[in-house]
Amino acid sequence: MGAANNAETNLDGENSVRRRSRKKSMPESGAREHKEQLQKLSEKDPEFFEFLKEHDQELLQFSDDDLDEDVGTDIEDEDLQLDEEASEDEIQEKEQKSSKEVITTSMVDLWCKSIQENGSLSALRSLMRAFRTACHYGDDGGNESMTKLSVMSSTVFNKIMLTVLTEMDGILRKLFKLPATGGKKENITDLMATKHWNSYGHLVKSYLGNALHVLNQMTDTEMISFTLRRLKYSLLFLAAVPSLLRKYIKVVLHFWGTGGGALPVVSFLFMRDLCIRLGSGCIDECFKGIYKAYVLNCHFVNAVKLKHIRFLGNCVIELLGVDLPTAYQHAFIYIRQLAMILRDALNAKTKEAFRKVYEWKFINCLELWTGAICAYCSESDFKQLAYPLTQIISGVARLVPTARYFPLRLRCVRMLNQIAASTHSFVPLSMLLLDMLEMKELNRPPTGGVGKAVDLRSILKVSKLTLKTRAFQEACVISVVEELAEHLAQWSYSVPFMELSFIPLVRLRSFCKLTKVERFRKEMRQLIRQIEASVNYVNGKRISISFLPNDPAAASFLEDEKKSASSALSKYVLTLRQRAEQKNNSLMESSVLVGEESSKFGNEISESDEEDARKNEKGAAVFSSSWLPGNESKIKQPEETKRKRKKQQKEKAVDDDVVEDLVLSSDEDMPSSHSPSAVKNDDADNFLPSKGKRKQKKHKTKRLKKN
């Protein structure tokens, strides 16, 4: 009882001792004073000192080594907290006094064992300090002096990275008593109001902040992919740190747009889960960011990049489906921007204004919103956007009605066909195709020879020499047949199909009479036969009906035949699609950047958590590639990337289709005097630099001497 009474009377003394021993940062002089006070307490009140020995031995076991270790721990914790009051210079001065300790794999294993078995917070802090050291290893500015731990080998680095990225999510969820997987933003909101978060929330900020830092330093796509897969499980914690959330969105969008291999898919899955988990906290920023990233990556198109851009567009469309009401607001704003650009071009009628419309960035944005409306046309909001987008596409197709822009017009017609098929709305696009057949470039014999095969999917405009080739004429006529058949096949089961197809039949027969190319005549006659067969079939069924044209029963006319696609025109369209697919495959020059089937988005994102777990097993192989972020890796890797960029720029200069000056008048037929073949050799010499002229003169003198 005497000891208990003394304990009650000296409670204030014990509290003061505890407060002094648990300060954020304890200088060496303060630790010595604390030790002296404990010694005085043993002399003054031996009974109370014995009581402390029985109930709180930790307080009395105070060696010099422990003092030094606590100093490092407290300083590190103070550095991790956002509300620290001490400046970085003071912290560095204190850190430099402490001795550095080399991390080994046995230390990492011991920390993990202590965390898993005992839930030791001191071991968790040590592991996080080691992770921070590994992530900042090799940074400029003397960051090694900011911690008492140092990583000396790539094996230790790999061990720390794999351990933290694999285990930290489960440790943090267990520490904060969160669900083992998943979770919602409300869980973090409730957690942030507790004292538990105030005490240990800095561990979350340290883990996510250091992981973000090392992501910015990595260049290997497999390492980045593995890191993002592991961080995807912890993205719920980003709701507590909005500043880190914005940085993660920027980094992930960069990897999504420019990464190779599986990195674009992994980055997109990270961003989609982020929107699903956090909801309104990041959806607006993700929608804006992914649209801007898409625009930046679709300035130019060639045969190799075509599927990659289509993959990026499918990613944007998939992300819009996470929150359709919010997606509608963004889609309305961006479609309105496209309409304003087209309006300025119609009003100004200048080359610069036309060039803003007739560029890949504008056309790819039209195709993106066409795909979005086709995907979500069942929603009432998105279906309302079909009409303004159709008007914009029709205006773009008619903006510059010259033969050199036939590829662009065909892309517009293809988009209109997609909108009409998805929304079940009639779009009058047959005139856009029939007007092309009546232009002189497709009616007169080619004067430019056979020419190379033209891939109309990867160009917006053809040169004047290509315009006169036989290959271009064939590509245009066949494309007109394909798109016109697609358009008429959609309405080959409606009651007024005879009236709808009357004008196209008249103009197709006229083209057959005027053209002198037997192959074109054969294609048109085959299309005419299929249209006439469908007209006869519909007229035979129309005789037996009794409802009026405005009767709702007209919508169900030949509904069963439409589902089975049994009309002659529908069967003909299937054969045309197969032929077009074979032709497009033959024009592909090489494989696609993100995989052969990257455009089929559903196949790429069918990743479950079990598949992620299997892929995480590859992490050991990924991080054991002896990659240690330091001076050597920072010097060598940028040089390699620079060389790759130079090669890509050279390839782009050759392959990319650049929009040239627009020609509005009838000066398409270039006189022979201006054609490249008409330039004489003497005139060509005048355009050569002086060194080139000297070389040619030397060659001429040598030839004369030989002769």
XYZ file of C-alpha atoms in Angstrom:
707
model
C 0.000 0.000 0.000
C 2.884 2.329 0.689
C 4.166 1.930 -2.821
C 0.699 2.548 -4.204
C 0.282 5.711 -2.153
C 3.642 6.927 -3.239
C 2.609 6.160 -6.820
C -0.472 8.328 -6.479
C 1.397 11.189 -4.853
C 4.192 11.058 -7.425
C 1.909 10.612 -10.463
C 2.804 14.045 -11.696
C 6.463 13.154 -11.515
C 5.936 10.051 -13.598
C 3.929 11.961 -16.206
C 6.607 14.590 -16.461
C 9.220 11.875 -16.930
C 7.103 10.224 -19.632
C 6.524 13.533 -21.415
C 10.215 14.287 -21.459
C 11.027 10.826 -22.797
C 8.435 11.011 -25.603
C 9.202 14.362 -27.222
C 9.331 14.533 -31.027
C 13.043 15.215 -31.185
C 15.365 14.800 -28.230
C 18.863 16.241 -28.412
C 21.678 14.349 -26.764
C 21.888 16.828 -23.856
C 18.136 16.373 -23.119
C 18.554 12.596 -23.027
C 21.367 12.877 -20.470
C 19.242 15.129 -18.250
C 16.449 12.585 -18.415
C 18.845 9.824 -17.322
C 20.124 11.953 -14.423
C 16.576 12.621 -13.251
C 15.869 8.892 -13.129
C 19.008 8.370 -11.022
C 17.925 11.122 -8.599
C 14.472 9.551 -8.383
C 16.030 6.215 -7.287
C 17.900 7.973 -4.490
C 15.003 10.179 -3.343
C 12.146 7.665 -3.471
C 13.411 4.086 -3.686
C 9.896 2.625 -3.168
C 8.467 4.477 -6.205
C 11.537 3.504 -8.230
C 10.872 -0.175 -7.384
C 7.229 0.323 -8.412
C 8.376 1.618 -11.821
C 10.679 -1.376 -12.218
C 7.737 -3.738 -11.762
C 5.208 -1.931 -13.984
C 7.215 0.056 -16.567
C 10.688 -1.349 -17.140
C 10.817 0.205 -20.598
C 11.010 3.659 -19.036
C 14.084 2.777 -16.998
C 15.990 0.726 -19.609
C 17.651 3.712 -21.185
C 21.091 3.069 -22.742
C 23.160 5.423 -24.870
C 22.589 3.285 -27.982
C 18.846 3.533 -27.486
C 19.144 7.268 -27.146
C 20.889 7.547 -30.502
C 18.351 5.247 -32.180
C 15.395 7.196 -30.808
C 16.876 10.414 -32.061
C 16.968 9.043 -35.612
C 13.454 7.630 -35.347
C 11.913 10.798 -34.027
C 13.632 12.950 -36.591
C 12.462 10.697 -39.388
C 8.882 10.734 -38.109
C 9.041 14.478 -37.865
C 10.194 14.638 -41.471
C 7.270 12.480 -42.590
C 4.593 14.597 -40.913
C 3.220 17.476 -42.970
C 2.692 19.755 -39.977
C 6.364 19.809 -38.900
C 7.549 23.073 -37.465
C 11.295 22.570 -37.736
C 13.031 23.579 -40.925
C 14.835 21.116 -43.182
C 18.209 22.669 -42.424
C 17.852 21.990 -38.703
C 16.805 18.406 -39.378
C 19.818 17.861 -41.643
C 22.163 19.173 -38.968
C 20.728 16.772 -36.410
C 20.837 13.852 -38.850
C 24.482 14.438 -39.708
C 25.390 13.927 -36.057
C 23.891 10.431 -36.023
C 25.910 7.550 -37.407
C 24.722 5.812 -40.579
C 23.693 2.172 -40.487
C 23.974 -0.146 -43.486
C 20.745 -2.011 -44.296
C 20.943 -5.752 -44.850
C 18.407 -8.311 -46.023
C 18.354 -9.900 -42.551
C 17.307 -6.533 -41.081
C 14.427 -6.289 -43.544
C 13.331 -9.839 -42.715
C 13.505 -9.079 -38.995
C 11.376 -5.958 -39.401
C 8.759 -7.821 -41.409
C 8.661 -10.621 -38.844
C 8.192 -8.134 -35.991
C 5.417 -6.335 -37.876
C 3.516 -9.498 -38.762
C 3.869 -11.303 -35.422
C 3.886 -8.478 -32.870
C 2.559 -5.498 -34.827
C 5.661 -3.538 -33.849
C 5.357 0.110 -34.777
C 9.067 0.739 -34.325
C 9.811 -1.988 -36.894
C 7.239 -0.427 -39.235
C 8.909 2.957 -38.894
C 12.300 1.409 -39.610
C 10.937 -0.328 -42.697
C 9.437 2.921 -43.970
C 12.736 4.726 -43.393
C 14.487 2.055 -45.417
C 11.875 2.370 -48.178
C 12.341 6.111 -48.258
C 16.102 5.681 -48.474
C 15.751 3.196 -51.332
C 13.398 5.450 -53.279
C 15.696 8.478 -52.906
C 18.968 6.611 -53.333
C 21.222 8.376 -55.809
C 19.253 11.628 -55.801
C 21.197 14.835 -56.219
C 21.477 17.275 -53.363
C 22.946 15.059 -50.687
C 19.761 13.296 -49.681
C 21.816 10.430 -48.247
C 22.733 12.649 -45.347
C 19.066 13.064 -44.450
C 18.788 9.548 -43.043
C 20.935 7.358 -40.831
C 20.229 4.311 -43.042
C 21.882 3.658 -46.375
C 21.333 1.036 -49.087
C 24.620 -0.357 -50.319
C 23.662 -3.039 -52.855
C 21.069 -3.733 -55.497
C 20.031 -6.929 -53.662
C 18.990 -4.924 -50.600
C 17.224 -2.397 -52.790
C 15.229 -5.124 -54.559
C 14.366 -6.733 -51.204
C 13.052 -3.476 -49.763
C 11.037 -2.547 -52.852
C 9.422 -5.964 -53.203
C 8.667 -6.247 -49.495
C 7.105 -2.812 -49.103
C 5.116 -2.847 -52.340
C 3.777 -6.336 -51.624
C 3.067 -6.110 -47.887
C 2.440 -2.454 -47.065
C -1.183 -2.345 -48.195
C -2.161 -5.174 -45.858
C -0.130 -3.681 -42.984
C -1.790 -0.266 -43.316
C -5.279 -1.742 -43.609
C -4.678 -3.819 -40.493
C -3.245 -0.821 -38.638
C -6.266 1.371 -39.423
C -8.809 -1.500 -39.160
C -9.998 -1.159 -42.761
C -11.429 -3.934 -44.992
C -8.806 -6.340 -46.299
C -9.595 -5.335 -49.911
C -11.595 -2.640 -51.647
C -13.281 0.013 -49.578
C -14.920 3.347 -50.288
C -14.037 6.972 -49.872
C -16.320 7.191 -46.812
C -14.024 4.793 -44.936
C -11.105 7.182 -45.298
C -13.263 10.218 -44.487
C -14.352 8.647 -41.198
C -10.809 7.520 -40.452
C -9.337 10.996 -40.871
C -11.507 12.283 -37.999
C -9.919 9.875 -35.479
C -6.868 10.258 -33.263
C -5.490 7.050 -34.733
C -5.050 8.805 -38.074
C -3.374 11.803 -36.453
C -0.835 9.451 -34.892
C -0.072 7.168 -37.827
C -1.390 8.935 -40.924
C 2.113 10.085 -41.791
C 3.004 6.454 -42.589
C 0.449 6.495 -45.419
C 1.793 9.782 -46.751
C 5.345 8.448 -46.611
C 4.459 5.226 -48.461
C 2.505 6.905 -51.257
C 4.856 9.883 -51.580
C 8.027 7.818 -51.830
C 6.381 5.373 -54.251
C 5.425 8.330 -56.446
C 9.002 9.584 -56.348
C 10.458 6.261 -57.482
C 7.828 6.007 -60.244
C 9.153 9.254 -61.681
C 12.705 7.862 -61.601
C 11.978 4.501 -63.268
C 12.377 3.932 -66.986
C 11.772 0.177 -67.237
C 8.153 -0.523 -68.229
C 8.004 -3.839 -66.344
C 9.077 -2.174 -63.088
C 6.545 0.606 -63.541
C 3.788 -1.874 -64.362
C 4.532 -3.978 -61.286
C 4.647 -0.894 -59.039
C 1.316 0.395 -60.353
C -0.321 -3.018 -59.906
C 0.688 -3.044 -56.250
C -0.216 0.596 -55.636
C -3.653 -0.048 -57.155
C -4.621 -1.907 -53.973
C -3.764 1.166 -51.855
C -5.264 3.882 -54.019
C -8.092 4.265 -51.475
C -5.634 6.080 -49.185
C -5.115 8.781 -51.827
C -8.460 10.250 -50.754
C -6.685 11.488 -47.618
C -3.896 13.259 -49.542
C -5.389 15.395 -52.373
C -2.007 16.844 -53.351
C -0.593 13.363 -53.991
C -3.803 12.343 -55.751
C -3.352 15.041 -58.405
C 0.278 14.047 -58.935
C -0.633 10.371 -59.301
C -3.242 11.217 -61.940
C -0.669 13.163 -63.972
C 1.925 10.401 -63.756
C -0.537 7.648 -64.656
C -1.879 9.645 -67.609
C 1.677 10.097 -68.874
C 2.330 6.353 -68.675
C -1.025 5.626 -70.331
C -0.338 7.838 -73.323
C 3.359 7.181 -73.903
C 4.105 3.791 -72.330
C 4.847 0.605 -74.216
C 3.990 -3.031 -73.690
C 1.354 -3.648 -71.033
C 1.951 -0.302 -69.297
C -0.934 1.595 -71.005
C -3.403 -1.095 -69.925
C -2.072 -1.201 -66.347
C -2.150 2.601 -66.121
C -5.713 2.746 -67.365
C -6.882 0.075 -64.906
C -5.275 2.097 -62.102
C -7.099 5.245 -63.218
C -10.450 3.487 -63.664
C -10.268 1.943 -60.176
C -9.324 5.369 -58.835
C -12.512 6.864 -60.278
C -14.638 3.976 -58.983
C -13.214 4.097 -55.438
C -12.953 7.845 -54.925
C -15.916 8.973 -57.038
C -16.497 12.705 -57.326
C -13.151 13.486 -55.688
C -11.192 12.729 -58.856
C -13.633 11.963 -61.710
C -13.649 15.485 -63.148
C -9.869 15.697 -63.108
C -9.507 12.224 -64.643
C -11.993 12.998 -67.443
C -10.248 16.260 -68.314
C -6.792 14.736 -68.058
C -7.484 11.653 -70.160
C -9.134 13.726 -72.899
C -6.153 16.095 -73.047
C -3.738 13.155 -73.087
C -5.710 11.574 -75.929
C -5.554 14.796 -77.957
C -1.791 15.079 -77.405
C -1.244 11.533 -78.663
C -3.356 11.742 -81.837
C -1.740 14.621 -83.734
C -0.498 12.275 -86.447
C -1.685 8.910 -87.726
C 0.042 6.262 -89.790
C -0.524 2.561 -90.410
C 1.464 1.581 -87.304
C -0.087 4.095 -84.912
C -3.666 3.610 -86.064
C -4.584 0.797 -83.678
C -2.792 2.442 -80.774
C -4.899 5.574 -81.175
C -7.998 3.415 -81.423
C -6.964 1.711 -78.193
C -6.559 5.087 -76.469
C -10.003 6.136 -77.701
C -11.559 2.937 -76.357
C -9.940 3.649 -72.985
C -11.501 7.119 -72.888
C -14.914 5.706 -73.802
C -14.619 3.025 -71.127
C -13.693 5.584 -68.462
C -16.664 7.781 -69.395
C -18.940 4.880 -68.505
C -17.918 5.103 -64.831
C -20.135 8.175 -64.314
C -22.378 8.933 -67.304
C -24.066 12.108 -65.919
C -20.654 13.699 -65.355
C -19.405 12.327 -68.683
C -22.339 13.963 -70.486
C -21.355 17.387 -69.133
C -17.780 16.984 -70.358
C -18.912 15.572 -73.723
C -21.281 18.510 -74.240
C -18.478 21.026 -73.594
C -15.923 19.331 -75.853
C -18.392 18.764 -78.728
C -19.370 22.416 -78.466
C -15.696 23.375 -78.784
C -15.474 21.370 -82.018
C -18.582 23.128 -83.322
C -17.074 26.542 -82.575
C -13.891 25.657 -84.472
C -15.967 24.600 -87.483
C -18.078 27.769 -87.281
C -14.946 29.946 -87.277
C -13.695 28.113 -90.378
C -17.005 28.653 -92.200
C -17.040 32.341 -91.317
C -13.357 33.164 -91.878
C -12.749 30.947 -94.959
C -8.984 31.220 -94.602
C -6.326 28.548 -94.901
C -5.427 28.763 -91.216
C -9.052 28.372 -90.165
C -9.534 25.406 -92.517
C -6.321 23.819 -91.282
C -7.646 23.748 -87.698
C -10.516 21.572 -88.925
C -8.641 19.460 -91.457
C -6.046 18.060 -89.062
C -5.750 14.732 -87.297
C -6.417 16.185 -83.863
C -9.861 17.449 -84.890
C -10.828 14.310 -86.837
C -9.721 11.952 -84.071
C -11.788 13.923 -81.555
C -14.818 13.509 -83.817
C -14.186 9.766 -83.969
C -13.796 9.625 -80.191
C -17.180 11.226 -79.508
C -18.750 9.143 -82.257
C -17.589 6.031 -80.427
C -18.846 7.398 -77.098
C -22.311 8.132 -78.479
C -22.477 4.718 -80.139
C -21.469 3.035 -76.863
C -23.924 4.903 -74.623
C -26.726 5.815 -77.032
C -29.199 3.885 -74.870
C -28.802 6.639 -72.266
C -31.162 9.523 -72.920
C -28.500 12.172 -72.280
C -25.927 10.795 -74.680
C -28.489 10.160 -77.401
C -29.249 13.900 -77.437
C -25.652 14.591 -78.454
C -26.029 12.527 -81.636
C -27.777 15.300 -83.596
C -25.234 18.128 -82.994
C -22.331 15.753 -83.633
C -23.938 14.615 -86.891
C -24.266 18.232 -88.017
C -20.603 18.902 -87.226
C -19.420 15.823 -89.140
C -21.566 16.704 -92.160
C -20.181 20.251 -92.136
C -16.608 18.979 -91.978
C -17.205 16.638 -94.939
C -18.501 19.516 -97.102
C -16.054 22.207 -95.937
C -13.579 21.789 -98.807
C -15.299 19.727 -101.560
C -12.223 18.756 -103.568
C -10.945 15.357 -104.665
C -7.742 15.675 -102.663
C -9.777 15.385 -99.459
C -11.657 12.238 -100.453
C -9.999 10.248 -97.598
C -11.276 12.752 -95.042
C -14.791 12.706 -96.521
C -14.858 8.916 -96.391
C -13.899 9.004 -92.696
C -16.774 11.391 -92.041
C -19.204 9.140 -93.910
C -17.987 6.171 -91.880
C -18.696 8.061 -88.648
C -22.177 9.020 -89.830
C -22.906 5.394 -90.684
C -21.886 4.333 -87.175
C -24.114 6.939 -85.511
C -27.091 5.998 -87.705
C -26.677 2.280 -86.967
C -26.346 2.791 -83.200
C -29.119 5.350 -82.698
C -31.457 3.841 -85.358
C -31.802 7.286 -86.893
C -31.769 8.189 -90.564
C -28.786 10.282 -91.658
C -28.873 11.566 -95.293
C -25.324 10.732 -96.311
C -25.831 9.163 -99.745
C -25.298 12.540 -101.448
C -21.826 12.844 -99.918
C -20.829 9.605 -101.659
C -22.646 10.095 -104.946
C -21.124 13.567 -105.400
C -17.681 11.960 -105.244
C -18.502 9.654 -108.184
C -19.427 12.625 -110.380
C -16.110 14.440 -109.903
C -13.816 14.394 -112.926
C -10.938 12.799 -110.995
C -12.863 9.501 -110.806
C -14.373 9.625 -114.306
C -11.403 10.306 -116.563
C -8.597 7.816 -117.281
C -5.637 7.985 -114.861
C -2.662 9.940 -116.196
C -0.276 9.213 -113.315
C 0.223 5.524 -113.966
C -0.665 2.679 -111.643
C 0.828 4.229 -108.489
C 1.362 2.735 -105.052
C -1.445 1.232 -102.973
C -3.230 3.973 -101.006
C -4.297 3.379 -97.407
C -7.217 5.769 -97.033
C -7.472 5.060 -93.290
C -4.120 6.667 -92.454
C -4.309 9.857 -94.559
C -6.577 12.881 -94.770
C -5.304 14.349 -98.015
C -3.516 13.032 -101.090
C -0.946 14.758 -103.252
C -1.704 15.966 -106.760
C 0.418 13.205 -108.258
C -1.385 10.505 -106.259
C -4.719 11.992 -107.319
C -4.072 10.985 -110.925
C -3.042 7.396 -110.242
C -5.113 4.323 -110.930
C -4.583 2.978 -107.383
C -6.205 6.068 -105.832
C -9.207 5.890 -108.170
C -9.789 2.229 -107.350
C -9.491 2.826 -103.595
C -12.021 5.675 -103.731
C -14.584 3.867 -105.888
C -14.424 0.697 -103.788
C -14.772 2.734 -100.576
C -17.803 4.543 -101.988
C -19.405 1.202 -102.815
C -18.712 -0.137 -99.303
C -20.061 2.882 -97.438
C -23.111 3.309 -99.676
C -23.974 -0.371 -99.283
C -23.613 -0.019 -95.478
C -25.961 2.965 -95.481
C -28.650 1.380 -97.655
C -28.431 -1.994 -95.868
C -29.480 -0.313 -92.610
C -32.796 0.716 -94.226
C -33.352 -2.277 -96.503
C -36.029 -3.533 -94.068
C -38.044 -0.327 -93.843
C -41.309 0.367 -95.675
C -40.054 3.380 -97.738
C -36.883 1.644 -98.980
C -37.967 1.936 -102.609
C -38.250 5.744 -102.354
C -35.045 5.949 -100.340
C -33.008 4.034 -102.906
C -34.501 5.627 -106.045
C -32.032 8.542 -106.421
C -28.935 6.431 -105.563
C -29.976 3.883 -108.220
C -30.398 6.594 -110.872
C -26.996 8.137 -110.184
C -25.234 4.776 -109.959
C -26.594 3.808 -113.396
C -25.406 7.166 -114.728
C -21.895 6.502 -113.382
C -21.860 3.087 -115.104
C -22.575 4.770 -118.430
C -19.969 7.514 -118.020
C -17.035 5.562 -116.609
C -14.612 3.908 -119.029
C -13.067 1.583 -116.433
C -14.573 -1.863 -116.725
C -13.716 -2.779 -113.149
C -15.635 0.220 -111.781
C -18.576 -0.621 -114.017
C -18.564 -4.183 -112.701
C -18.539 -3.025 -109.040
C -21.439 -0.630 -109.607
C -23.552 -3.149 -111.493
C -23.154 -5.663 -108.696
C -24.255 -3.057 -106.127
C -27.215 -2.056 -108.303
C -28.360 -5.682 -108.558
C -28.304 -6.109 -104.765
C -30.240 -2.872 -104.226
C -32.868 -3.845 -106.793
C -33.252 -7.298 -105.212
C -33.862 -5.703 -101.794
C -36.343 -3.233 -103.307
C -38.331 -6.039 -104.915
C -38.378 -7.997 -101.649
C -39.610 -5.010 -99.616
C -42.251 -4.098 -102.230
C -43.569 -7.653 -102.155
C -44.011 -7.458 -98.382
C -45.372 -3.900 -98.534
C -48.372 -4.917 -100.637
C -49.870 -6.900 -97.771
C -49.680 -4.187 -95.072
C -52.608 -1.983 -94.097
C -51.089 0.576 -91.670
C -50.227 4.177 -92.529
C -46.644 5.498 -92.688
C -47.044 7.348 -89.366
C -48.414 4.286 -87.598
C -46.167 2.892 -84.795
C -46.612 -0.548 -86.332
C -44.331 0.551 -89.194
C -41.349 0.243 -86.820
C -41.901 -3.513 -86.514
C -42.060 -4.079 -90.282
C -39.734 -6.961 -91.283
C -38.289 -7.008 -87.773
C -37.495 -10.731 -87.836
C -35.766 -10.453 -91.213
C -33.702 -7.529 -89.913
C -32.462 -9.519 -86.910
C -31.377 -12.393 -89.128
C -29.906 -10.020 -91.806
C -31.540 -12.015 -94.566
C -31.830 -9.328 -97.253
C -29.651 -9.491 -100.349
C -28.046 -6.156 -99.524
C -27.114 -7.247 -95.978
C -25.425 -10.408 -97.276
C -23.551 -8.349 -99.851
C -22.321 -6.003 -97.100
C -20.823 -8.964 -95.209
C -18.733 -9.938 -98.233
C -17.596 -6.325 -98.641
C -16.491 -6.190 -95.000
C -14.439 -9.356 -95.378
C -12.769 -7.993 -98.488
C -12.003 -4.677 -96.768
C -10.522 -6.455 -93.748
C -8.201 -8.508 -95.916
C -7.081 -5.397 -97.753
C -6.418 -3.480 -94.534
C -4.382 -6.339 -93.102
C -2.220 -6.400 -96.201
C -1.535 -2.673 -95.846
C -0.325 -2.962 -92.265
C 3.425 -2.394 -92.303
C 4.317 -3.684 -88.843
C 2.830 -4.698 -85.504
C 1.059 -2.241 -83.217
C 2.736 -0.579 -80.268
C 0.529 -2.066 -77.550
C -0.287 -5.468 -79.020
C -1.968 -7.024 -81.990
C -5.475 -6.824 -80.543
C -5.132 -3.519 -78.714
C -8.135 -2.016 -80.443
C -10.353 -4.743 -78.981
C -10.478 -3.100 -75.590
C -12.602 -5.719 -73.868
C -9.931 -8.371 -74.335
C -7.209 -6.169 -72.892
C -8.836 -5.126 -69.603
C -10.274 -8.454 -68.536
C -7.814 -8.594 -65.625
C -9.014 -9.842 -62.271
C -7.333 -9.675 -58.902
C -6.287 -13.303 -59.300
C -4.495 -12.478 -62.540
C -2.820 -9.538 -60.819
C -1.649 -11.865 -58.064
C -0.103 -14.151 -60.660
C 1.609 -11.213 -62.331
C 2.954 -10.042 -58.978
C 4.997 -13.213 -58.824
C 7.032 -11.745 -61.675
C 7.989 -8.829 -59.445
C 10.979 -10.678 -58.082
C 12.341 -11.095 -61.591
C 11.530 -7.498 -62.461
C 13.263 -5.880 -59.493
C 16.146 -8.370 -59.391
C 17.517 -6.994 -62.654
C 20.261 -5.239 -60.679
C 18.585 -1.878 -61.194
C 19.726 0.530 -58.545
C 18.706 4.166 -58.969
C 21.943 6.056 -58.990
C 24.225 8.171 -61.090
C 25.012 5.450 -63.649
C 21.394 4.644 -64.440
C 20.557 8.310 -64.719
C 23.345 8.909 -67.222
C 22.978 5.874 -69.470
C 19.223 5.553 -69.760
C 18.449 9.088 -70.961
C 21.031 8.676 -73.759
C 19.269 5.537 -74.959
C 15.888 7.239 -74.823
C 17.251 10.209 -76.757
C 18.482 7.925 -79.524
C 15.109 6.194 -79.667
C 13.337 9.564 -79.842
C 15.565 10.697 -82.716
C 14.755 7.509 -84.626
C 11.044 7.956 -83.973
C 11.197 11.580 -85.139
C 12.899 10.505 -88.369
C 10.258 7.836 -88.936
C 7.494 10.343 -88.257
C 8.981 12.767 -90.736
C 8.736 10.084 -93.401
C 5.469 8.337 -92.513
C 3.224 10.988 -90.986
C 0.697 12.718 -93.165
C 1.054 16.473 -92.759
C -1.853 18.681 -93.730
C -0.759 20.875 -96.610
C -2.169 24.176 -97.813
C -5.819 23.949 -98.713
C -6.851 24.666 -102.309
C -10.323 26.098 -102.762
C -10.215 27.056 -106.425
C -10.036 24.762 -109.452
C -6.237 24.904 -109.653
C -5.901 21.226 -108.748
C -4.742 20.362 -112.255
C -1.131 21.443 -112.018
C 0.344 22.504 -115.346
C 3.092 20.366 -116.726
C 5.611 23.141 -116.290
C 5.145 22.979 -112.517
C 5.313 19.214 -112.197
C 8.486 17.725 -110.677
C 9.117 15.693 -113.808
C 9.197 18.864 -115.886
C 12.132 20.336 -113.937
C 15.301 20.091 -115.995
C 18.597 18.917 -114.649
C 20.143 22.326 -115.063
C 17.364 23.917 -113.041
C 17.762 21.244 -110.395
C 21.417 22.171 -110.042
C 20.435 25.688 -109.084
C 18.586 24.405 -106.020
C 21.597 22.464 -104.721
C 23.911 23.979 -102.087
C 27.393 25.027 -103.135
C 28.993 21.769 -101.913
C 26.561 19.755 -103.967
C 27.399 21.777 -107.079
C 31.125 21.229 -106.550
C 30.637 17.473 -106.257
C 28.559 17.388 -109.429
C 31.204 19.426 -111.299
C 33.905 16.987 -110.169
C 31.848 14.033 -111.385
C 31.288 15.743 -114.757
C 35.014 16.483 -115.209
C 35.897 12.869 -114.364
C 33.437 11.591 -116.939
C 34.825 13.947 -119.583
C 38.391 12.772 -118.883
C 37.343 9.134 -119.185
C 35.554 9.810 -122.456
